[in-house]
Short mmCIF file of C-alpha atoms in Angstrom, two decimals:
data_model
loop_
_atom_site.label_atom_id
_atom_site.label_comp_id
_atom_site.label_asym_id
_atom_site.label_seq_id
_atom_site.Cartn_x
_atom_site.Cartn_y
_atom_site.Cartn_z
CA UNK A 1 28.51 5.13 -1.10
CA UNK A 2 28.30 2.03 1.08
CA UNK A 3 29.29 -1.34 -0.32
CA UNK A 4 26.93 -4.32 -0.02
CA UNK A 5 29.29 -5.80 2.60
CA UNK A 6 29.05 -2.61 4.67
CA UNK A 7 25.26 -2.63 4.43
CA UNK A 8 25.16 -6.27 5.57
CA UNK A 9 27.38 -5.41 8.52
CA UNK A 10 25.11 -2.52 9.51
CA UNK A 11 22.08 -4.83 9.58
CA UNK A 12 23.76 -7.72 11.44
CA UNK A 13 27.01 -6.47 13.04
CA UNK A 14 27.29 -9.63 15.16
CA UNK A 15 28.02 -11.84 12.15
CA UNK A 16 31.10 -12.14 9.96
CA UNK A 17 29.56 -12.55 6.52
CA UNK A 18 32.95 -13.37 5.03
CA UNK A 19 32.72 -16.76 6.76
CA UNK A 20 29.53 -17.83 4.99
CA UNK A 21 28.46 -18.79 1.50
CA UNK A 22 24.82 -19.05 2.50
CA UNK A 23 23.68 -16.14 4.63
CA UNK A 24 20.08 -17.37 4.78
CA UNK A 25 20.81 -21.07 5.32
CA UNK A 26 23.39 -20.23 7.98
CA UNK A 27 20.87 -18.10 9.87
CA UNK A 28 22.71 -14.83 9.42
CA UNK A 29 19.80 -13.19 7.61
CA UNK A 30 16.19 -13.94 8.48
CA UNK A 31 13.25 -12.99 6.30
CA UNK A 32 12.87 -9.59 7.97
CA UNK A 33 16.57 -8.90 7.44
CA UNK A 34 16.20 -9.68 3.72
CA UNK A 35 13.42 -7.11 3.35
CA UNK A 36 15.50 -4.59 5.34
CA UNK A 37 18.48 -5.34 3.08
CA UNK A 38 16.35 -4.72 -0.01
CA UNK A 39 15.21 -1.36 1.40
CA UNK A 40 18.81 -0.36 2.15
CA UNK A 41 20.05 -1.44 -1.29
CA UNK A 42 17.18 0.43 -2.99
CA UNK A 43 18.04 3.55 -1.02
CA UNK A 44 21.82 3.35 -1.37
CA UNK A 45 21.87 2.70 -5.10
CA UNK A 46 18.65 4.53 -6.11
CA UNK A 47 17.15 1.41 -7.62
CA UNK A 48 13.93 -0.52 -7.08
CA UNK A 49 14.51 -4.23 -6.70
CA UNK A 50 11.53 -5.97 -8.25
CA UNK A 51 9.20 -7.88 -5.97
CA UNK A 52 9.93 -11.04 -7.95
CA UNK A 53 13.63 -10.70 -7.08
CA UNK A 54 13.00 -10.54 -3.32
CA UNK A 55 13.71 -14.19 -2.69
CA UNK A 56 16.42 -15.83 -0.55
CA UNK A 57 18.48 -17.08 -3.50
CA UNK A 58 19.38 -13.52 -4.47
CA UNK A 59 20.73 -12.70 -1.01
CA UNK A 60 22.51 -15.88 0.02
CA UNK A 61 26.02 -14.55 -0.59
CA UNK A 62 27.91 -11.41 -1.48
CA UNK A 63 28.37 -12.83 -4.98
CA UNK A 64 24.61 -13.29 -5.38
CA UNK A 65 23.89 -9.76 -4.10
CA UNK A 66 26.49 -8.24 -6.44
CA UNK A 67 25.06 -10.20 -9.38
CA UNK A 68 21.60 -8.90 -8.52
CA UNK A 69 22.85 -5.31 -8.31
CA UNK A 70 24.62 -5.70 -11.66
CA UNK A 71 21.28 -6.66 -13.25
CA UNK A 72 19.95 -3.34 -11.94
CA UNK A 73 22.81 -1.40 -13.50
CA UNK A 74 24.88 -0.89 -10.35
CA UNK A 75 28.58 -1.07 -11.23
CA UNK A 76 30.78 -3.29 -9.05
CA UNK B 1 -10.87 -11.99 -2.37
CA UNK B 2 -9.58 -14.67 -4.68
CA UNK B 3 -7.87 -17.90 -3.66
CA UNK B 4 -4.18 -17.86 -4.51
CA UNK B 5 -3.49 -20.81 -6.81
CA UNK B 6 0.30 -20.65 -6.99
CA UNK B 7 3.34 -18.63 -5.89
CA UNK B 8 3.68 -17.16 -9.37
CA UNK B 9 0.50 -15.14 -8.79
CA UNK B 10 2.04 -13.51 -5.72
CA UNK B 11 5.32 -12.82 -7.52
CA UNK B 12 3.53 -11.17 -10.44
CA UNK B 13 1.39 -9.07 -8.11
CA UNK B 14 4.50 -7.91 -6.25
CA UNK B 15 6.05 -7.02 -9.61
CA UNK B 16 3.07 -4.76 -10.35
CA UNK B 17 3.18 -3.14 -6.94
CA UNK B 18 6.86 -2.44 -6.26
CA UNK B 19 7.88 0.37 -8.57
CA UNK B 20 8.73 3.22 -6.18
CA UNK B 21 11.98 2.50 -4.32
CA UNK B 22 11.58 4.90 -1.42
CA UNK B 23 7.90 4.53 -0.61
CA UNK B 24 7.28 0.79 -0.81
CA UNK B 25 5.72 -0.58 2.38
CA UNK B 26 5.25 -4.21 3.28
CA UNK B 27 4.85 -6.73 6.09
CA UNK B 28 5.25 -9.71 3.78
CA UNK B 29 8.37 -11.47 5.05
CA UNK B 30 7.35 -15.04 4.26
CA UNK B 31 9.88 -16.99 2.25
CA UNK B 32 8.76 -18.63 -1.01
CA UNK B 33 8.64 -22.03 0.72
CA UNK B 34 6.35 -20.73 3.45
CA UNK B 35 4.12 -19.04 0.87
CA UNK B 36 3.92 -22.29 -1.06
CA UNK B 37 2.96 -24.15 2.13
CA UNK B 38 0.08 -21.72 2.73
CA UNK B 39 -1.01 -21.98 -0.91
CA UNK B 40 -0.78 -25.76 -0.77
CA UNK B 41 -3.26 -25.98 2.10
CA UNK B 42 -5.66 -23.61 0.35
CA UNK B 43 -5.33 -21.06 3.16
CA UNK B 44 -4.27 -18.01 1.15
CA UNK B 45 -6.51 -15.49 -0.60
CA UNK B 46 -5.65 -12.19 -2.24
CA UNK B 47 -7.15 -8.81 -2.95
CA UNK B 48 -5.44 -6.32 -5.25
CA UNK B 49 -6.19 -2.66 -5.91
CA UNK B 50 -4.22 0.18 -7.48
CA UNK B 51 -0.66 -0.22 -6.23
CA UNK B 52 -1.56 -2.49 -3.34
CA UNK B 53 -1.62 -6.24 -2.76
CA UNK B 54 -3.34 -7.76 0.27
CA UNK B 55 -2.88 -11.43 1.14
CA UNK B 56 -5.10 -13.14 3.71
CA UNK B 57 -4.01 -16.33 5.46
CA UNK B 58 -6.79 -18.27 7.10
CA UNK B 59 -6.55 -19.15 10.79
CA UNK B 60 -9.23 -20.45 13.15
CA UNK B 61 -11.96 -17.83 13.15
CA UNK B 62 -9.89 -15.00 11.65
CA UNK B 63 -7.33 -14.13 8.99
CA UNK B 64 -3.79 -12.79 9.05
CA UNK B 65 -3.29 -9.89 6.65
CA UNK B 66 -0.07 -9.34 4.72
CA UNK B 67 0.41 -6.39 2.43
CA UNK B 68 2.75 -4.95 -0.15
CA UNK B 69 1.97 -1.43 -1.38
CA UNK B 70 3.59 1.04 -3.69
CA UNK B 71 2.97 3.84 -1.18
CA UNK B 72 1.40 4.15 2.22
CA UNK B 73 -1.40 6.13 0.60
CA UNK B 74 -2.13 3.23 -1.75
CA UNK B 75 -2.23 0.93 1.28
CA UNK B 76 -4.58 3.24 3.18
CA UNK B 77 -6.90 3.54 0.20
CA UNK B 78 -7.00 -0.22 -0.29
CA UNK B 79 -7.71 -0.88 3.39
CA UNK B 80 -10.58 1.62 3.45
CA UNK B 81 -12.44 0.18 0.46
CA UNK B 82 -15.95 -0.25 1.93
CA UNK B 83 -16.94 -2.83 -0.68
CA UNK B 84 -14.05 -5.23 -0.06
CA UNK B 85 -15.46 -8.61 0.98
CA UNK B 86 -12.68 -9.26 3.53
CA UNK B 87 -14.17 -6.57 5.76
CA UNK B 88 -16.85 -9.04 6.88
CA UNK B 89 -14.19 -11.09 8.66
CA UNK B 90 -11.95 -10.54 11.66
CA UNK B 91 -8.44 -9.69 10.50
CA UNK B 92 -5.08 -9.11 12.19
CA UNK B 93 -1.95 -7.53 10.77
CA UNK B 94 1.59 -7.60 12.16
CA UNK B 95 3.44 -4.33 11.57
CA UNK B 96 7.11 -5.00 12.23
CA UNK B 97 9.93 -2.48 12.37
CA UNK B 98 11.46 0.24 14.50
CA UNK B 99 8.66 1.92 16.45
CA UNK B 100 9.10 5.28 14.74
CA UNK B 101 9.22 3.63 11.33
CA UNK B 102 5.91 1.78 11.72
CA UNK B 103 3.96 4.62 13.33
CA UNK B 104 2.67 5.96 10.03
CA UNK B 105 1.57 2.49 8.90
CA UNK B 106 -0.18 1.97 12.24
CA UNK B 107 -2.05 5.23 11.55
CA UNK B 108 -3.04 3.98 8.08
CA UNK B 109 -4.53 0.84 9.61
CA UNK B 110 -6.24 2.83 12.36
CA UNK B 111 -7.86 4.97 9.69
CA UNK B 112 -9.35 1.81 8.19
CA UNK B 113 -10.99 0.62 11.38
CA UNK B 114 -8.14 -1.39 12.88
CA UNK B 115 -7.20 -0.98 16.55
CA UNK B 116 -3.89 -1.76 18.22
CA UNK B 117 -4.39 -5.16 19.86
CA UNK B 118 -0.98 -5.50 21.48
CA UNK B 119 2.69 -4.73 20.94
CA UNK B 120 5.46 -7.29 20.93
CA UNK B 121 9.11 -6.40 21.35
CA UNK B 122 12.01 -8.46 20.05
CA UNK B 123 14.85 -9.40 22.36
CA UNK B 124 18.17 -10.89 21.36
CA UNK B 125 21.03 -12.67 23.08
CA UNK B 126 24.19 -12.29 21.10
CA UNK B 127 27.48 -14.11 21.38
CA UNK B 128 27.17 -15.16 25.05
CA UNK B 129 29.72 -17.61 26.45
CA UNK B 130 28.42 -21.19 26.79
CA UNK B 131 27.15 -22.56 30.08
CA UNK B 132 30.01 -24.16 32.07
CA UNK B 133 28.29 -27.48 32.74
CA UNK B 134 25.55 -29.42 31.01
CA UNK B 135 22.29 -29.03 32.98
CA UNK B 136 21.15 -32.31 34.52
CA UNK B 137 17.51 -31.83 35.52
CA UNK B 138 16.08 -35.30 34.72
CA UNK B 139 12.61 -33.83 34.41
CA UNK B 140 13.57 -31.86 31.28
CA UNK B 141 13.76 -33.86 28.07
CA UNK B 142 12.92 -33.61 24.42
CA UNK B 143 9.24 -34.16 23.71
CA UNK B 144 8.40 -37.57 22.27
CA UNK B 145 6.29 -38.04 19.12
CA UNK B 146 3.39 -39.47 21.10
CA UNK B 147 3.27 -36.24 23.10
CA UNK B 148 2.41 -34.00 20.15
CA UNK B 149 -1.25 -33.62 21.14
CA UNK B 150 -0.43 -32.97 24.76
CA UNK B 151 2.10 -30.29 23.80
CA UNK B 152 -0.28 -28.77 21.25
CA UNK B 153 -3.11 -28.68 23.76
CA UNK B 154 -0.82 -27.20 26.41
CA UNK B 155 0.19 -24.34 24.11
CA UNK B 156 -3.30 -23.89 22.72
CA UNK B 157 -4.63 -23.28 26.23
CA UNK B 158 -1.95 -20.72 27.07
CA UNK B 159 -1.32 -18.79 23.88
CA UNK B 160 -3.21 -15.71 22.70
CA UNK B 161 -4.38 -16.65 19.21
CA UNK B 162 -4.16 -13.18 17.73
CA UNK B 163 -0.67 -12.29 18.94
CA UNK B 164 1.11 -15.58 19.53
CA UNK B 165 0.05 -17.69 16.54
CA UNK B 166 -0.55 -21.11 18.07
CA UNK B 167 1.41 -23.68 16.07
CA UNK B 168 -0.61 -26.29 14.24
CA UNK B 169 -0.42 -29.94 15.21
CA UNK B 170 1.62 -30.51 12.04
CA UNK B 171 4.11 -27.83 13.08
CA UNK B 172 4.41 -29.34 16.55
CA UNK B 173 4.94 -32.79 15.02
CA UNK B 174 7.75 -31.47 12.82
CA UNK B 175 9.37 -29.56 15.69
CA UNK B 176 9.29 -32.68 17.90
CA UNK B 177 10.84 -34.72 15.09
CA UNK B 178 13.55 -32.05 14.76
CA UNK B 179 14.21 -32.27 18.52
CA UNK B 180 13.28 -28.65 19.06
CA UNK B 181 10.62 -29.07 21.73
CA UNK B 182 11.66 -29.42 25.37
CA UNK B 183 9.20 -30.50 28.04
CA UNK B 184 9.49 -30.40 31.80
CA UNK B 185 7.64 -33.00 33.81
CA UNK B 186 6.84 -32.97 37.49
CA UNK B 187 5.38 -36.13 39.02
CA UNK B 188 4.66 -37.40 35.52
CA UNK B 189 2.65 -34.35 34.45
CA UNK B 190 3.58 -31.79 31.80
CA UNK B 191 4.68 -28.77 33.82
CA UNK B 192 6.25 -26.64 31.11
CA UNK B 193 7.39 -26.51 27.49
CA UNK B 194 9.95 -24.63 25.44
CA UNK B 195 9.94 -24.66 21.63
CA UNK B 196 12.65 -23.26 19.44
CA UNK B 197 13.99 -23.32 15.90
CA UNK B 198 17.63 -23.20 14.87
CA UNK B 199 18.90 -22.15 11.45
CA UNK B 200 22.66 -22.24 11.17
CA UNK B 201 24.13 -19.85 13.71
CA UNK B 202 20.80 -18.30 14.73
CA UNK B 203 18.04 -19.63 16.97
CA UNK B 204 14.55 -18.37 17.61
CA UNK B 205 12.95 -19.12 20.96
CA UNK B 206 9.32 -19.53 19.97
CA UNK B 207 7.50 -20.47 23.18
CA UNK B 208 8.48 -20.78 26.83
CA UNK B 209 5.61 -21.58 29.13
CA UNK B 210 5.05 -23.03 32.60
CA UNK B 211 1.65 -24.27 33.80
CA UNK B 212 0.25 -22.01 36.50
CA UNK B 213 0.24 -24.73 39.15
CA UNK B 214 3.97 -25.29 38.63
CA UNK B 215 5.17 -21.71 38.63
CA UNK B 216 7.87 -20.52 41.05
CA UNK B 217 9.17 -24.09 41.30
CA UNK B 218 12.20 -23.71 39.04
CA UNK B 219 10.50 -25.34 36.04
CA UNK B 220 11.02 -22.37 33.72
CA UNK B 221 14.64 -21.99 34.79
CA UNK B 222 15.32 -25.68 34.16
CA UNK B 223 13.87 -25.41 30.66
CA UNK B 224 15.83 -22.25 29.88
CA UNK B 225 19.14 -23.66 31.15
CA UNK B 226 18.68 -26.75 29.00
CA UNK B 227 17.73 -24.65 25.99
CA UNK B 228 20.75 -22.33 26.37
CA UNK B 229 23.02 -25.34 26.67
CA UNK B 230 21.58 -26.89 23.49
CA UNK B 231 21.87 -23.53 21.69
CA UNK B 232 25.43 -22.82 22.86
CA UNK B 233 26.71 -22.82 19.26
CA UNK B 234 24.19 -20.15 18.21
CA UNK B 235 25.70 -16.74 17.72
CA UNK B 236 22.30 -15.06 18.02
CA UNK B 237 19.12 -16.09 19.81
CA UNK B 238 15.97 -14.01 19.35
CA UNK B 239 12.48 -14.06 20.77
CA UNK B 240 9.32 -11.95 20.80
CA UNK B 241 7.56 -11.00 24.04
CA UNK B 242 4.57 -8.81 24.84
CA UNK B 243 5.76 -5.30 25.64
CA UNK B 244 3.52 -5.21 28.72
CA UNK B 245 4.78 -8.50 30.14
CA UNK B 246 7.38 -6.95 32.43
CA UNK B 247 7.77 -10.15 34.43
CA UNK B 248 8.75 -12.14 31.34
CA UNK B 249 11.02 -9.35 30.08
CA UNK B 250 12.84 -9.27 33.42
CA UNK B 251 13.31 -13.04 33.27
CA UNK B 252 14.70 -12.86 29.73
CA UNK B 253 17.06 -10.05 30.75
CA UNK B 254 18.30 -12.27 33.57
CA UNK B 255 19.36 -14.78 30.91
CA UNK B 256 21.18 -12.16 28.85
CA UNK B 257 18.49 -11.09 26.39
CA UNK B 258 18.18 -7.39 25.48
CA UNK B 259 15.64 -5.50 23.41
CA UNK B 260 17.04 -4.93 19.92
CA UNK B 261 14.73 -2.10 18.91
CA UNK B 262 12.27 -4.06 16.78
CA UNK B 263 8.56 -4.03 17.60
CA UNK B 264 5.54 -5.83 16.22
CA UNK B 265 2.41 -3.71 16.44
CA UNK B 266 -0.46 -6.16 16.07
CA UNK B 267 -3.52 -4.49 14.59
CA UNK B 268 -6.97 -6.09 14.80
CA UNK B 269 -10.22 -5.35 13.02
CA UNK B 270 -13.40 -7.18 14.01
CA UNK B 271 -15.42 -8.24 11.00
CA UNK B 272 -18.47 -6.24 9.99
CA UNK B 273 -20.47 -9.44 10.34
CA UNK B 274 -19.32 -10.14 13.92
#
């Protein structure tokens, strides 16, 4: 099973996400990337991220993504 | 259709729609702040049916359609509703993704009376080394605030309204204030313009145009060199170009841009009343 970091790298291999605490503000993820990320997370972890949770704040950092996944029952 | 009063309405509608993880389809990529801007100007209406949300953003003489649907079948059913009042108006929809991935959604729109208007392809320039010297063409400068109408009129004359989304005067004003509009002048006249937007390490090249009477005079090259110099800290620069514009694609490739596999199939349906 891929980790969130691996999924991020597969979407945007040109960026080092470890260097950022704000993926959206730093331009590493645009709005299309966020929707792609949601699709990949849904598929990888067999969850369905609610439409209300598809907002930049939940995808700004690895910590935020992991917190979101935890709310959907995905263990760290 | 009903006017969207606040962002909460959209969020709640999305909550109702998105319940199937593997079949959800959408072209709604607007951030909450962009949605709120549309709502604030009273330009957003919605239509909801079983498992499908349609949002319509008003433009001049037509609407942009955004959708979020539980399944593609729910989307197709919603689009085909003969009693929906939006069918009286001209509507466009951008279907963005890998070409194979959007084909089925294109078919759903075609089944509801939409036709493919044009296809855009995305190109990206990633991690290129910076230009060795700062370009010095004195005719290329940042646009000044008092040039907002000239720049807006220039773009309005050249852009295709269905596929290239002419920026509003307000958007041009903001971009000029952010120093993200370059203009090239020849003998005092506006010969070309280049507009872009930078967010952190990524830049989007939004428009790059040269007036017909100034083409093949190095105006476009001067604008591009200046832009690439200003964006030298960007790790990734992207742009959208019409798939059939081979001349533009060749020029972009000359500057290091390559297709990244994403397409935007723009579907158009003329209103029943037109």
